Every structure is written in structure tokens, then in C-alpha cells.
Amino acid sequence: MGSVAVEPAQASALDRDVACRVRGLTVTYKVDNRELSALRDVDLDIRQGQITAVIGESGSGKSTLALALMNAVSKPGRIAAGKVTYRDLGEVTAMDSERLRRARGRSLSMVFQASQNSLNPLTRVGAQLLDLARSHDMRDPRAVLREAAALAERMSLDADRVLTSYQHQLSGGMRQRVGIIFGLVLKPQVLLLDEPTTALDVLSQSSVLEIVRSIQRERQLTTVLITHDMGVVAELADRVVVLYAGRVVEEAPTTELIRHPRHPYTRALIQAIPRLTGDPSLARPLEGQPPSLAAIPTTGCVFRGRCPHRMEVCETSTPGISQVSDTDHRYACHWEGAAND
Ligand SMILES: Nc1ncnc2c1ncn2[C@@H]1O[C@H](COP(=O)(O)OP(=O)(O)OP(=O)(O)O)[C@@H](O)[C@H]1O
Ligand SMILES: [Mg+2]
């Protein structure tokens, strides 16, 4: 397959193991004439060839982050500050629309949240795949169909039936798998999956995630997996980024994060899942709700409203990033207990 041209001047000098670097990313939505931040000052390194999970409750900014990673935030939203730079593509936040079009769906591929509703209802799945191949100037569009058929079989779908079907002839779960096939079929370098299995029952969910995992390993595919499900994270992800009210509050390798969570929010997310703590009697859900966009504090810690360790400083000062020494485990919290696992 061909590749999107990268002018040397735009090739970035990222470390070998970093596929994508996010710096100072702030995304705002205009609501009632006010610019409200859905993501605030996000710094992130997405590792090459790994699965990075982004976890957080509803409204924490996960889908906004996925869109920003493709420079695809649309009105009333905008990227108000910051840069997103890929090792192989350069800075997507500085690309013109034609370069972005070529990159999206090809080098950078996204399976949207509720992707079971994103097929064109008037065109058969196979024809949509051919359109996708042609829109990216694939030399052999039929090869794309063959690849899609192979992926469909792996996902326990009848390939002939799926390729000749219209959207309404497929169940929600089948459509979601077809969404993942669209995401994989052009062999992207980076795959963004936004809640890819919410329409699937638990058994199909784990089999589809297993397949995504095995394809990811075969292709060394850099994958960002967005989910609100810590169980999915534990099974699949190499690293985890925890978002709360638009801020990264913790980031670590998965095993480290689950065994030694630092931030009170991460601790609460893990404690809510008995099979991760090993002791069902200790399971307790996190009380309260995350703040709406307009209610997110602009100074101090965004989690303080629900934090059991809240202190005065949390009202006035935004916690900086602390790094657990000799690890790539980072967290943002004033509480001295966060330093002890
Ligand atoms: N088009 C929009 N206009 C105004 N506010 C928006 C818009 N899209 C998202 N938001 C707000 O931005 C915040 C982050 O939304 P986002 O969809 O990124 O969250 P999420 O973590 O993906 O949530 P979910 O788990 O429900 O999918 C939320 O407060 C949401 O209400
Ligand atoms: Mg979302």
C-alpha cells in the first residue's frame, strides 16, 4: 500500500517508541456564547505498537480527545491550543484539509462511538468499502474487499452476506463489527477505537476485543482504545490514561496502574470493580457525578468535589504532574497519600 507523503520538514523528531505526541491540548466547545474547555492542557505520549486505553466517566472528554487526535473537532468545538504530532505524519494540528483527508481513514483510522449507526443506509457494505478504497486511491480496490472478507470471517461474520447487505439488514452487533472492519481494512498505522463494543453482548464483546488484540499484535498497530470499562482496560491495554473533567489525572502501564493506583479517582475506579480488587466486600461505587462543562473548576483540582482527601490547596492550585521515580507512571494530585501505593 502507498503512504501519505510526509515532507521532511514536517517529519517530527519523536522518540522511537512514541507514535503520537500531544502537548498542551485544549479543546473548547462554545455553549451559550461561552468557550468551555472539554480538554484542558493535555500532555500525552502514545506509544508505538501498543494499546493505550483512555478511561473516564461519561463527559470526561474521551471522544473529544479521539477527535482531536485526528484534528477532526468540529463546531461548536475547536482546538483552542496545543499540538498533536505523529512520528510518521507530522503535526496534524497544522495540516490543511486535503492532507488531513488523506491521512484520515488511511494512516489514522477511527471507529466512532455508535459506529453501528455510521454506515450509509443506501449503499451495500461492499460498495462502501470500494468507495473507501477509491477515495484513498488504492491501486487494487478489490484487494480491499478481500481483506474485508478475511476480517469478517475472523469476526465470525458471514463475509458474503455482510458485503452484500445494507445497514438495516445487519444487527447492531454486526454493524459494530463492520465498523471495526472499516477501521482496519486499509491497514492504518494508528487505530482509534471509541467505545467499540458497546452494542455487543458480553461474550461477543470479549471475542471481538480478542480479535482486535490479535490483529494489533500481528501488525504492531498503535491503538487508542476509549472506554469507560476498567475491566476492558485490564484485559486489553498496555497503558492507561485516566481522564477526569478534561484533564489527564494519571497515566501508567496497565498492571502498574491497577496494582498501584495513585490518584484518588483512579483508586475509586478500580475499587468499583470487585474482580480487580479481588475482594467483593471492598467494592464500592464512586459517589456523585462528574461536573458538567460549565461547572468544571478552572483553578485547583477538577476532582476535588468528589475527593475523600480534599485539602485547602486543592481549591486554589492545580496539581502539577508527579512522576513515580524510575517508572513512567505519572499522576496529578496534591494529597501526600498519593505518593504511597
Ligand atoms: N458538540 C458539543 N457541544 C457542546 N458540548 C459538547 C459537545 N460535544 C461534547 N460536549 C461536552 O464536552 C464534554 C466531553 O464530551 P465527550 O463526548 O468528549 O465525553 P466522553 O468522555 O466521550 O463521554 P461518553 O462516555 O458519554 O461518550 C462533555 O461535557 C460534553 O457534554
Ligand atoms: Mg464518548
CSV table of C-alpha atoms and ligand atoms in Angstrom, one decimal:
chain,number,residue,atom,x,y,z
A,1,MET,CA,0.0,0.0,0.0
A,2,GLY,CA,1.1,3.5,-0.6
A,3,SER,CA,1.5,6.1,2.1
A,4,VAL,CA,0.7,9.7,2.8
A,5,ALA,CA,3.6,11.9,1.7
A,6,VAL,CA,5.4,13.4,4.6
A,7,GLU,CA,7.6,16.4,3.7
A,8,PRO,CA,10.9,16.0,5.6
A,9,ALA,CA,10.4,19.5,7.2
A,10,GLN,CA,7.2,18.1,8.8
A,11,ALA,CA,8.6,14.8,9.9
A,12,SER,CA,8.9,15.1,13.6
A,13,ALA,CA,11.8,14.1,15.9
A,14,LEU,CA,9.8,11.9,18.3
A,15,ASP,CA,11.4,9.2,20.4
A,16,ARG,CA,11.4,5.8,18.6
A,17,ASP,CA,8.8,4.4,20.9
A,18,VAL,CA,6.4,7.3,20.6
A,19,ALA,CA,3.8,7.2,17.8
A,20,CYS,CA,2.0,10.4,18.7
A,21,ARG,CA,2.8,13.3,21.0
A,22,VAL,CA,0.2,15.6,22.4
A,23,ARG,CA,1.3,18.8,24.0
A,24,GLY,CA,-0.8,21.5,25.7
A,25,LEU,CA,-4.0,20.3,24.1
A,26,THR,CA,-7.0,22.4,25.0
A,27,VAL,CA,-10.4,21.8,23.2
A,28,THR,CA,-13.3,24.1,23.8
A,29,TYR,CA,-17.0,24.0,22.9
A,30,LYS,CA,-19.0,27.1,22.5
A,31,VAL,CA,-22.1,26.9,24.7
A,32,ASP,CA,-24.4,29.9,25.1
A,33,ASN,CA,-21.6,32.1,23.8
A,34,ARG,CA,-19.1,30.9,26.3
A,35,GLU,CA,-16.0,28.9,25.4
A,36,LEU,CA,-15.9,25.9,27.8
A,37,SER,CA,-13.0,23.6,27.9
A,38,ALA,CA,-13.7,19.9,27.4
A,39,LEU,CA,-10.0,19.1,27.4
A,40,ARG,CA,-7.5,21.3,29.2
A,41,ASP,CA,-3.8,21.3,28.8
A,42,VAL,CA,-3.4,17.6,27.9
A,43,ASP,CA,0.1,16.2,27.5
A,44,LEU,CA,0.4,12.6,26.3
A,45,ASP,CA,2.8,10.3,24.5
A,46,ILE,CA,1.0,7.5,22.7
A,47,ARG,CA,3.4,4.5,22.4
A,48,GLN,CA,4.3,2.9,19.1
A,49,GLY,CA,2.8,-0.5,18.6
A,50,GLN,CA,0.9,-0.6,21.9
A,51,ILE,CA,-2.7,-0.4,23.1
A,52,THR,CA,-3.2,2.8,25.1
A,53,ALA,CA,-6.6,2.9,26.8
A,54,VAL,CA,-8.2,6.2,27.7
A,55,ILE,CA,-10.7,5.8,30.5
A,56,GLY,CA,-13.0,8.1,32.3
A,57,GLU,CA,-16.7,8.6,33.1
A,58,SER,CA,-19.2,9.9,30.6
A,59,GLY,CA,-18.4,13.5,29.7
A,60,SER,CA,-14.7,13.3,30.8
A,61,GLY,CA,-13.6,14.2,27.2
A,62,LYS,CA,-12.7,10.8,25.7
A,63,SER,CA,-14.5,11.2,22.4
A,64,THR,CA,-13.3,14.8,22.2
A,65,LEU,CA,-9.7,13.6,22.6
A,66,ALA,CA,-10.2,11.0,19.9
A,67,LEU,CA,-11.5,13.6,17.5
A,68,ALA,CA,-8.6,16.0,18.4
A,69,LEU,CA,-6.1,13.2,17.7
A,70,MET,CA,-7.3,13.4,14.1
A,71,ASN,CA,-7.8,17.1,14.1
A,72,ALA,CA,-11.4,16.4,13.5
A,73,VAL,CA,-13.1,18.5,16.2
A,74,SER,CA,-15.9,20.4,14.6
A,75,LYS,CA,-18.2,23.3,15.5
A,76,PRO,CA,-19.2,24.3,18.1
A,77,GLY,CA,-15.9,22.8,19.2
A,78,ARG,CA,-12.3,23.8,18.3
A,79,ILE,CA,-8.8,23.1,19.3
A,80,ALA,CA,-8.0,26.2,21.2
A,81,ALA,CA,-4.4,25.4,22.0
A,82,GLY,CA,-1.8,22.7,21.6
A,83,LYS,CA,-0.3,20.3,19.1
A,84,VAL,CA,-0.8,16.7,18.0
A,85,THR,CA,2.2,15.3,16.2
A,86,TYR,CA,2.6,11.9,14.7
A,87,ARG,CA,6.0,10.4,14.1
A,88,ASP,CA,5.1,9.3,10.6
A,89,LEU,CA,2.8,12.1,9.6
A,90,GLY,CA,4.0,15.2,11.3
A,91,GLU,CA,1.8,17.7,13.0
A,92,VAL,CA,-1.9,17.0,12.3
A,93,THR,CA,-2.9,20.2,14.0
A,94,ALA,CA,-1.1,22.1,11.3
A,95,MET,CA,-2.3,20.2,8.3
A,96,ASP,CA,-4.5,21.6,5.5
A,97,SER,CA,-7.8,19.9,4.8
A,98,GLU,CA,-6.6,17.8,1.8
A,99,ARG,CA,-3.7,16.3,3.7
A,100,LEU,CA,-6.0,15.6,6.6
A,101,ARG,CA,-8.5,13.9,4.4
A,102,ARG,CA,-5.7,11.7,3.0
A,103,ALA,CA,-4.4,10.8,6.5
A,104,ARG,CA,-7.8,10.1,8.0
A,105,GLY,CA,-9.2,6.7,7.3
A,106,ARG,CA,-5.8,5.7,5.9
A,107,SER,CA,-2.9,6.2,8.1
A,108,LEU,CA,-5.1,7.3,11.0
A,109,SER,CA,-8.3,5.4,11.3
A,110,MET,CA,-11.1,5.9,13.8
A,111,VAL,CA,-14.0,3.7,14.7
A,112,PHE,CA,-16.6,6.1,16.0
A,113,GLN,CA,-18.6,5.8,19.1
A,114,ALA,CA,-22.0,4.4,18.0
A,115,SER,CA,-20.3,3.3,14.8
A,116,GLN,CA,-23.2,0.8,14.3
A,117,ASN,CA,-25.1,3.9,13.0
A,118,SER,CA,-22.4,5.3,10.8
A,119,LEU,CA,-22.9,3.2,7.7
A,120,ASN,CA,-24.6,4.7,4.7
A,121,PRO,CA,-28.1,3.2,4.7
A,122,LEU,CA,-28.5,3.5,0.9
A,123,THR,CA,-25.4,1.6,-0.2
A,124,ARG,CA,-24.4,-2.0,0.3
A,125,VAL,CA,-21.4,-2.6,2.7
A,126,GLY,CA,-19.2,-3.9,-0.1
A,127,ALA,CA,-19.8,-0.9,-2.3
A,128,GLN,CA,-19.0,1.4,0.7
A,129,LEU,CA,-15.7,-0.4,1.1
A,130,LEU,CA,-14.9,0.1,-2.6
A,131,ASP,CA,-15.8,3.8,-2.2
A,132,LEU,CA,-13.4,4.0,0.8
A,133,ALA,CA,-10.6,2.3,-1.2
A,134,ARG,CA,-11.1,4.6,-4.2
A,135,SER,CA,-11.2,7.7,-2.1
A,136,HIS,CA,-7.8,6.8,-0.9
A,137,ASP,CA,-6.5,6.0,-4.4
A,138,MET,CA,-5.9,2.3,-3.6
A,139,ARG,CA,-4.4,0.7,-6.6
A,140,ASP,CA,-6.4,-2.5,-6.2
A,141,PRO,CA,-9.8,-1.8,-4.6
A,142,ARG,CA,-10.7,-5.5,-4.9
A,143,ALA,CA,-7.9,-6.4,-2.6
A,144,VAL,CA,-9.6,-4.2,0.0
A,145,LEU,CA,-12.7,-6.2,-0.4
A,146,ARG,CA,-10.7,-9.4,0.0
A,147,GLU,CA,-9.1,-8.0,3.2
A,148,ALA,CA,-12.6,-7.0,4.5
A,149,ALA,CA,-13.9,-10.5,3.8
A,150,ALA,CA,-10.9,-12.0,5.7
A,151,LEU,CA,-11.5,-9.7,8.7
A,152,ALA,CA,-15.3,-10.5,8.6
A,153,GLU,CA,-14.5,-14.2,8.8
A,154,ARG,CA,-12.2,-13.6,11.7
A,155,MET,CA,-15.0,-11.8,13.5
A,156,SER,CA,-17.3,-14.7,13.0
A,157,LEU,CA,-19.4,-13.0,10.3
A,158,ASP,CA,-20.5,-14.5,7.0
A,159,ALA,CA,-18.4,-12.3,4.7
A,160,ASP,CA,-20.5,-12.8,1.6
A,161,ARG,CA,-23.7,-11.9,3.4
A,162,VAL,CA,-22.1,-8.8,5.1
A,163,LEU,CA,-20.6,-7.4,2.0
A,164,THR,CA,-23.8,-7.7,0.0
A,165,SER,CA,-26.0,-6.3,2.8
A,166,TYR,CA,-27.5,-2.9,3.5
A,167,GLN,CA,-27.1,-1.5,7.0
A,168,HIS,CA,-30.7,-2.3,8.0
A,169,GLN,CA,-30.1,-6.0,7.2
A,170,LEU,CA,-27.5,-6.3,9.9
A,171,SER,CA,-28.0,-6.4,13.6
A,172,GLY,CA,-26.5,-3.7,15.9
A,173,GLY,CA,-23.7,-6.1,16.9
A,174,MET,CA,-22.9,-7.0,13.3
A,175,ARG,CA,-22.8,-3.3,12.3
A,176,GLN,CA,-20.4,-2.6,15.2
A,177,ARG,CA,-18.1,-5.4,13.9
A,178,VAL,CA,-18.4,-3.9,10.4
A,179,GLY,CA,-17.4,-0.6,11.8
A,180,ILE,CA,-14.2,-2.2,13.2
A,181,ILE,CA,-13.6,-3.8,9.8
A,182,PHE,CA,-13.8,-0.4,8.1
A,183,GLY,CA,-11.3,0.8,10.7
A,184,LEU,CA,-8.8,-2.0,9.9
A,185,VAL,CA,-9.2,-2.6,6.3
A,186,LEU,CA,-6.8,0.0,4.9
A,187,LYS,CA,-4.1,-1.2,7.3
A,188,PRO,CA,-3.7,2.1,9.2
A,189,GLN,CA,-0.7,2.9,11.3
A,190,VAL,CA,-2.8,4.2,14.1
A,191,LEU,CA,-6.3,3.0,15.1
A,192,LEU,CA,-8.6,4.9,17.4
A,193,LEU,CA,-11.4,2.9,18.8
A,194,ASP,CA,-14.1,4.9,20.6
A,195,GLU,CA,-16.2,2.5,22.8
A,196,PRO,CA,-16.0,-0.1,20.0
A,197,THR,CA,-18.1,-2.8,21.6
A,198,THR,CA,-20.9,-1.1,23.5
A,199,ALA,CA,-23.6,-2.7,21.2
A,200,LEU,CA,-22.3,-6.2,21.8
A,201,ASP,CA,-23.3,-8.6,24.5
A,202,VAL,CA,-20.6,-9.5,27.0
A,203,LEU,CA,-19.5,-12.7,25.1
A,204,SER,CA,-19.3,-11.1,21.7
A,205,GLN,CA,-17.6,-8.1,23.3
A,206,SER,CA,-14.7,-10.2,24.6
A,207,SER,CA,-14.4,-12.2,21.4
A,208,VAL,CA,-14.3,-9.0,19.2
A,209,LEU,CA,-11.7,-7.4,21.6
A,210,GLU,CA,-9.6,-10.6,21.4
A,211,ILE,CA,-9.6,-10.3,17.6
A,212,VAL,CA,-8.7,-6.6,17.8
A,213,ARG,CA,-5.9,-7.6,20.2
A,214,SER,CA,-4.5,-10.3,17.9
A,215,ILE,CA,-4.6,-8.1,14.8
A,216,GLN,CA,-3.0,-5.3,16.8
A,217,ARG,CA,-0.2,-7.7,17.7
A,218,GLU,CA,0.3,-9.0,14.2
A,219,ARG,CA,0.5,-5.6,12.7
A,220,GLN,CA,2.2,-3.9,15.7
A,221,LEU,CA,-0.7,-1.4,15.3
A,222,THR,CA,-0.6,1.7,17.5
A,223,THR,CA,-4.1,1.6,19.1
A,224,VAL,CA,-6.0,4.0,21.3
A,225,LEU,CA,-8.9,2.3,23.0
A,226,ILE,CA,-11.5,4.5,24.5
A,227,THR,CA,-13.7,3.0,27.2
A,228,HIS,CA,-15.4,3.6,30.5
A,229,ASP,CA,-14.9,0.0,31.4
A,230,MET,CA,-11.9,-0.7,33.7
A,231,GLY,CA,-12.5,-4.5,33.0
A,232,VAL,CA,-11.8,-4.0,29.3
A,233,VAL,CA,-8.7,-1.9,30.1
A,234,ALA,CA,-7.4,-4.7,32.4
A,235,GLU,CA,-7.8,-7.3,29.7
A,236,LEU,CA,-6.5,-5.4,26.7
A,237,ALA,CA,-4.5,-2.3,27.3
A,238,ASP,CA,-0.7,-2.0,27.6
A,239,ARG,CA,-1.0,1.5,29.1
A,240,VAL,CA,-3.8,3.5,30.6
A,241,VAL,CA,-4.6,7.2,30.6
A,242,VAL,CA,-7.2,8.3,33.1
A,243,LEU,CA,-9.2,11.4,32.2
A,244,TYR,CA,-11.4,13.4,34.6
A,245,ALA,CA,-13.3,16.5,33.6
A,246,GLY,CA,-11.0,17.1,30.6
A,247,ARG,CA,-7.7,16.6,32.5
A,248,VAL,CA,-5.3,13.7,32.5
A,249,VAL,CA,-5.1,12.8,36.2
A,250,GLU,CA,-3.0,9.6,35.9
A,251,GLU,CA,-1.1,7.6,33.3
A,252,ALA,CA,0.8,4.3,33.7
A,253,PRO,CA,1.4,0.8,32.3
A,254,THR,CA,-1.8,-1.2,32.9
A,255,THR,CA,-0.5,-3.6,35.5
A,256,GLU,CA,1.2,-0.9,37.4
A,257,LEU,CA,-1.9,1.3,37.4
A,258,ILE,CA,-4.2,-1.5,38.6
A,259,ARG,CA,-1.8,-2.7,41.3
A,260,HIS,CA,-0.6,0.7,42.5
A,261,PRO,CA,-3.1,3.4,41.5
A,262,ARG,CA,-2.1,6.8,42.9
A,263,HIS,CA,-4.8,9.3,42.1
A,264,PRO,CA,-7.9,9.1,44.3
A,265,TYR,CA,-10.1,9.0,41.2
A,266,THR,CA,-8.2,6.0,39.7
A,267,ARG,CA,-8.4,4.3,43.1
A,268,ALA,CA,-12.1,4.7,43.1
A,269,LEU,CA,-12.5,3.4,39.5
A,270,ILE,CA,-10.5,0.3,40.4
A,271,GLN,CA,-12.3,-0.2,43.8
A,272,ALA,CA,-15.6,-0.2,42.0
A,273,ILE,CA,-14.7,-3.5,40.2
A,274,PRO,CA,-14.6,-6.5,42.6
A,275,ARG,CA,-12.7,-8.8,40.3
A,276,LEU,CA,-9.8,-6.3,40.1
A,277,THR,CA,-9.6,-5.8,43.8
A,278,GLY,CA,-10.0,-9.5,44.5
A,279,ASP,CA,-12.4,-8.8,47.4
A,280,PRO,CA,-16.0,-8.2,46.5
A,281,SER,CA,-16.8,-6.9,50.0
A,282,LEU,CA,-14.5,-3.9,49.3
A,283,ALA,CA,-16.3,-3.0,46.1
A,284,ARG,CA,-17.8,0.5,46.4
A,285,PRO,CA,-19.1,2.7,43.6
A,286,LEU,CA,-17.8,6.2,43.3
A,287,GLU,CA,-20.4,8.6,44.6
A,288,GLY,CA,-21.6,11.7,42.9
A,289,GLN,CA,-21.3,12.8,39.3
A,290,PRO,CA,-18.6,14.4,37.3
A,291,PRO,CA,-19.2,18.2,36.7
A,292,SER,CA,-20.9,19.5,33.6
A,293,LEU,CA,-18.6,21.6,31.3
A,294,ALA,CA,-19.8,24.8,32.8
A,295,ALA,CA,-19.2,23.6,36.3
A,296,ILE,CA,-15.6,22.3,35.9
A,297,PRO,CA,-13.4,24.4,38.2
A,298,THR,CA,-10.8,26.4,36.2
A,299,THR,CA,-8.5,26.7,39.2
A,300,GLY,CA,-7.5,24.0,41.6
A,301,CYS,CA,-8.1,20.3,41.2
A,302,VAL,CA,-11.0,19.2,39.0
A,303,PHE,CA,-11.7,16.2,41.1
A,304,ARG,CA,-11.9,17.9,44.5
A,305,GLY,CA,-15.7,17.9,44.6
A,306,ARG,CA,-15.7,14.1,45.0
A,307,CYS,CA,-12.4,13.6,46.6
A,308,PRO,CA,-12.2,11.9,50.0
A,309,HIS,CA,-8.7,13.5,50.6
A,310,ARG,CA,-9.6,17.1,49.6
A,311,MET,CA,-7.5,19.8,51.2
A,312,GLU,CA,-7.4,23.6,51.1
A,313,VAL,CA,-4.7,23.7,48.5
A,314,CYS,CA,-6.9,21.6,46.1
A,315,GLU,CA,-9.2,24.7,45.8
A,316,THR,CA,-6.6,27.1,44.8
A,317,SER,CA,-3.8,25.3,43.0
A,318,THR,CA,-4.0,23.0,40.0
A,319,PRO,CA,-1.9,19.9,40.9
A,320,GLY,CA,1.2,19.5,38.8
A,321,ILE,CA,2.4,16.2,37.4
A,322,SER,CA,4.3,13.9,39.7
A,323,GLN,CA,6.3,11.0,38.4
A,324,VAL,CA,6.8,7.8,40.4
A,325,SER,CA,10.6,7.5,40.4
A,326,ASP,CA,12.2,5.2,37.9
A,327,THR,CA,8.9,4.5,36.2
A,328,ASP,CA,6.7,6.0,33.5
A,329,HIS,CA,3.8,6.4,36.0
A,330,ARG,CA,2.6,9.9,36.3
A,331,TYR,CA,-0.3,11.5,38.3
A,332,ALA,CA,-1.6,14.9,39.2
A,333,CYS,CA,-2.6,15.1,42.9
A,334,HIS,CA,-1.7,17.2,46.0
A,335,TRP,CA,-2.6,14.6,48.6
A,336,GLU,CA,0.6,13.2,50.1
A,337,GLY,CA,-1.1,9.7,50.3
A,338,ALA,CA,-1.0,9.6,46.5
A,339,ALA,CA,2.8,9.2,46.7
A,340,ASN,CA,2.3,5.9,48.6
A,341,ASP,CA,0.7,3.0,46.8
B,1,LIG,N1,-20.9,19.4,20.3
B,1,LIG,C1,-20.8,19.7,21.6
B,1,LIG,N2,-21.3,20.9,22.1
B,1,LIG,C2,-21.2,21.2,23.4
B,1,LIG,N3,-20.7,20.4,24.4
B,1,LIG,C3,-20.2,19.2,23.9
B,1,LIG,C4,-20.2,18.8,22.6
B,1,LIG,N4,-19.7,17.6,22.5
B,1,LIG,C5,-19.3,17.3,23.7
B,1,LIG,N5,-19.5,18.3,24.6
B,1,LIG,C6,-19.3,18.3,26.0
B,1,LIG,O1,-17.9,18.0,26.2
B,1,LIG,C7,-17.6,17.2,27.3
B,1,LIG,C8,-16.8,16.0,26.8
B,1,LIG,O2,-17.6,15.2,25.9
B,1,LIG,P1,-17.1,13.9,25.3
B,1,LIG,O3,-18.2,13.4,24.3
B,1,LIG,O4,-15.8,14.1,24.8
B,1,LIG,O5,-17.1,12.9,26.6
B,1,LIG,P2,-16.9,11.3,26.6
B,1,LIG,O6,-15.9,11.1,27.7
B,1,LIG,O7,-16.7,10.8,25.3
B,1,LIG,O8,-18.3,10.8,27.2
B,1,LIG,P3,-19.1,9.5,26.9
B,1,LIG,O9,-18.5,8.4,27.7
B,1,LIG,O10,-20.5,9.8,27.3
B,1,LIG,O11,-19.0,9.2,25.4
B,1,LIG,C9,-19.0,16.8,27.9
B,1,LIG,O12,-19.3,17.7,29.0
B,1,LIG,C10,-19.9,17.1,26.7
B,1,LIG,O13,-21.2,17.5,27.2
B,2,MG,MG,-17.6,9.5,24.1
